[in-house]
Amino acid sequence: MISKPLRLTAALLCLVGASTACQQSTGSAPSDPRTTELQITTPPAKGPVDSVRWNVGTEPPSLDWVYGYDYPPNTVLSNVCESLMRIGPDFSVRPGLARAVDHPDPLTYVYTLRRGVKFHDGTTMTAQDVAHSLSRHRDAEVGSYWSTAYANVSSIEVSGPDRVTVKLARPDALFNQLMAAPPGVVASKASLRKLGKRFGTPDGGLNCTGPFRLERWSKGRSITLERHDAYWDTARAAKPASVEFVFLKDVSTSTNALVSGEVDGAYGVAATSFARLRASGKGTLTFGPTTSTVNLVVADLKGPLADVRLRRALSLALDREGFAKTAFGGHAEPSRAVASKFTWGKGPARAVFDKAWKALPPAEQDLAEAKRLVREAGKPSRPIVVAASNGGSVNPLIGTEVQAAGKRIGLDVKIKAVAPEAYGALFGDPKAREGVDLFHTSWYADIAQPLQVYQNWHSESFANYGGYRDAGYDRLITDALAEPDPAKRAELTARAQRVVSEQLLWIPLVQTPGTLFMNKRITGAPATNAYLYYPWAAEIGTSR
């Protein structure tokens, strides 16, 4: 089967900064997915707005940033807690709470902090707050989901009244960029110590520096943020006086709320809602480039899928084209690799990744070859168990397609339905993955670097869910992290991509654009998935 990709050229140019012709959306996308233009952001707001109501689908299990590893918590948290560096809608990285960063040698980063930054309780941010916040990721008792970002860190020290110095044991080309994501978030040391495990919970709260403060968390209903009037970045002060995030898991309920105006906006709009939302005339449906791809995580490399031939057979049996049409209304393309094309960057590195992508086998269905591989490898002794969230319109379809793929080639696949609120545990709790061979993910890179994705299969990576161990692969990742030249680093990353693709350590499904719907009374939200890491809601205001 031949892929019919979306028309991505203009969007890619926007993302890498090579074009100024498409920085903002001018209206809803056309109904034909082959002519969809992807937008970096929506038109800027004309003025402030009293309140905004936004659907995040599922209630976050925590707003403590060390456990912020999924869409719902990060969609909220990015507006409350800030990082040393700041990601922009186009994934560019600039200074945030740090006004400057020095890199005097390959093993040292010195962050000079902004002065006079106020936490939400009115106290002033200090270097001690920064050092303590960063150090939480290195504390085994905390159990940060972001510990991999600190794998090469040897020390974090206060080196002056407004300076923090990070020393590395080995060079790490990704470290400073990740300071724009949750690994670089800063909160009040005093509050962290006072609240302990209650920090980031409905009963504890937060104390950070963002343009919004946590006003109220009504369990099972909503989270309300209020504008932080003492926000340090006056040029980016919040336009909404308040933002309420609601938890409408059901697709029909969410769509009804958007059409009626009960809810002003949502990311991740289901394809089944596109037609109704467009026909309603109540707002704008926008598509944007993302750093995410939909994949099947191989959670157990010693189970029924231990033989790479069976992983390859299952991959070849998948009907990615049909799945893209059914699940995403055609707004998706079969993916050859785990890392999104939108992470490729620009310049010489981009050319390296483009060449490497084209050298990978096409993501086409081949049932004859899949059946041959099953005969050669032999059927596993027990069924393959795929965990699938039963929330939303897309998630159940993934489990159904995997089960159908197995049936096409004589493999027994069982679906384990998981409630949406429990699904996130698969990414952080090994016990939740017991008895599971596959689970699906819309995995997003936190920065525009494919290396961050392929770092997942380093032996010590937090996200090495299947337990892959290969000394040669570890050296490849270590060498790539130590390489200062972007093109040479891209070459090493492309080699890692080849290993992951050949071994099918995860099974790529499709690459999709992000979806955003906003009521026509408001505008200003980004259309990329950068909203997960910078205070996007502050930019929402009136459209007139």
Short mmCIF file of C-alpha atoms in Angstrom, two decimals, residues 55 248-259 263 266 273 277:
data_model
loop_
_atom_site.label_atom_id
_atom_site.label_comp_id
_atom_site.label_asym_id
_atom_site.label_seq_id
_atom_site.Cartn_x
_atom_site.Cartn_y
_atom_site.Cartn_z
CA ASN A 55 -11.51 20.49 28.05
CA LEU A 248 -15.06 15.55 29.69
CA LYS A 249 -13.84 12.11 28.65
CA ASP A 250 -16.71 11.12 26.38
CA VAL A 251 -16.23 12.30 22.79
CA SER A 252 -19.92 13.03 22.24
CA THR A 253 -20.19 14.99 25.49
CA SER A 254 -17.09 17.00 24.65
CA THR A 255 -18.32 17.78 21.14
CA ASN A 256 -21.72 18.87 22.45
CA ALA A 257 -20.01 21.18 24.93
CA LEU A 258 -17.89 22.77 22.19
CA VAL A 259 -20.86 23.24 19.87
CA VAL A 263 -16.60 24.82 26.59
CA ALA A 266 -9.85 21.69 23.33
CA SER A 273 -16.23 15.34 15.58
CA LEU A 277 -17.70 21.13 14.58
#
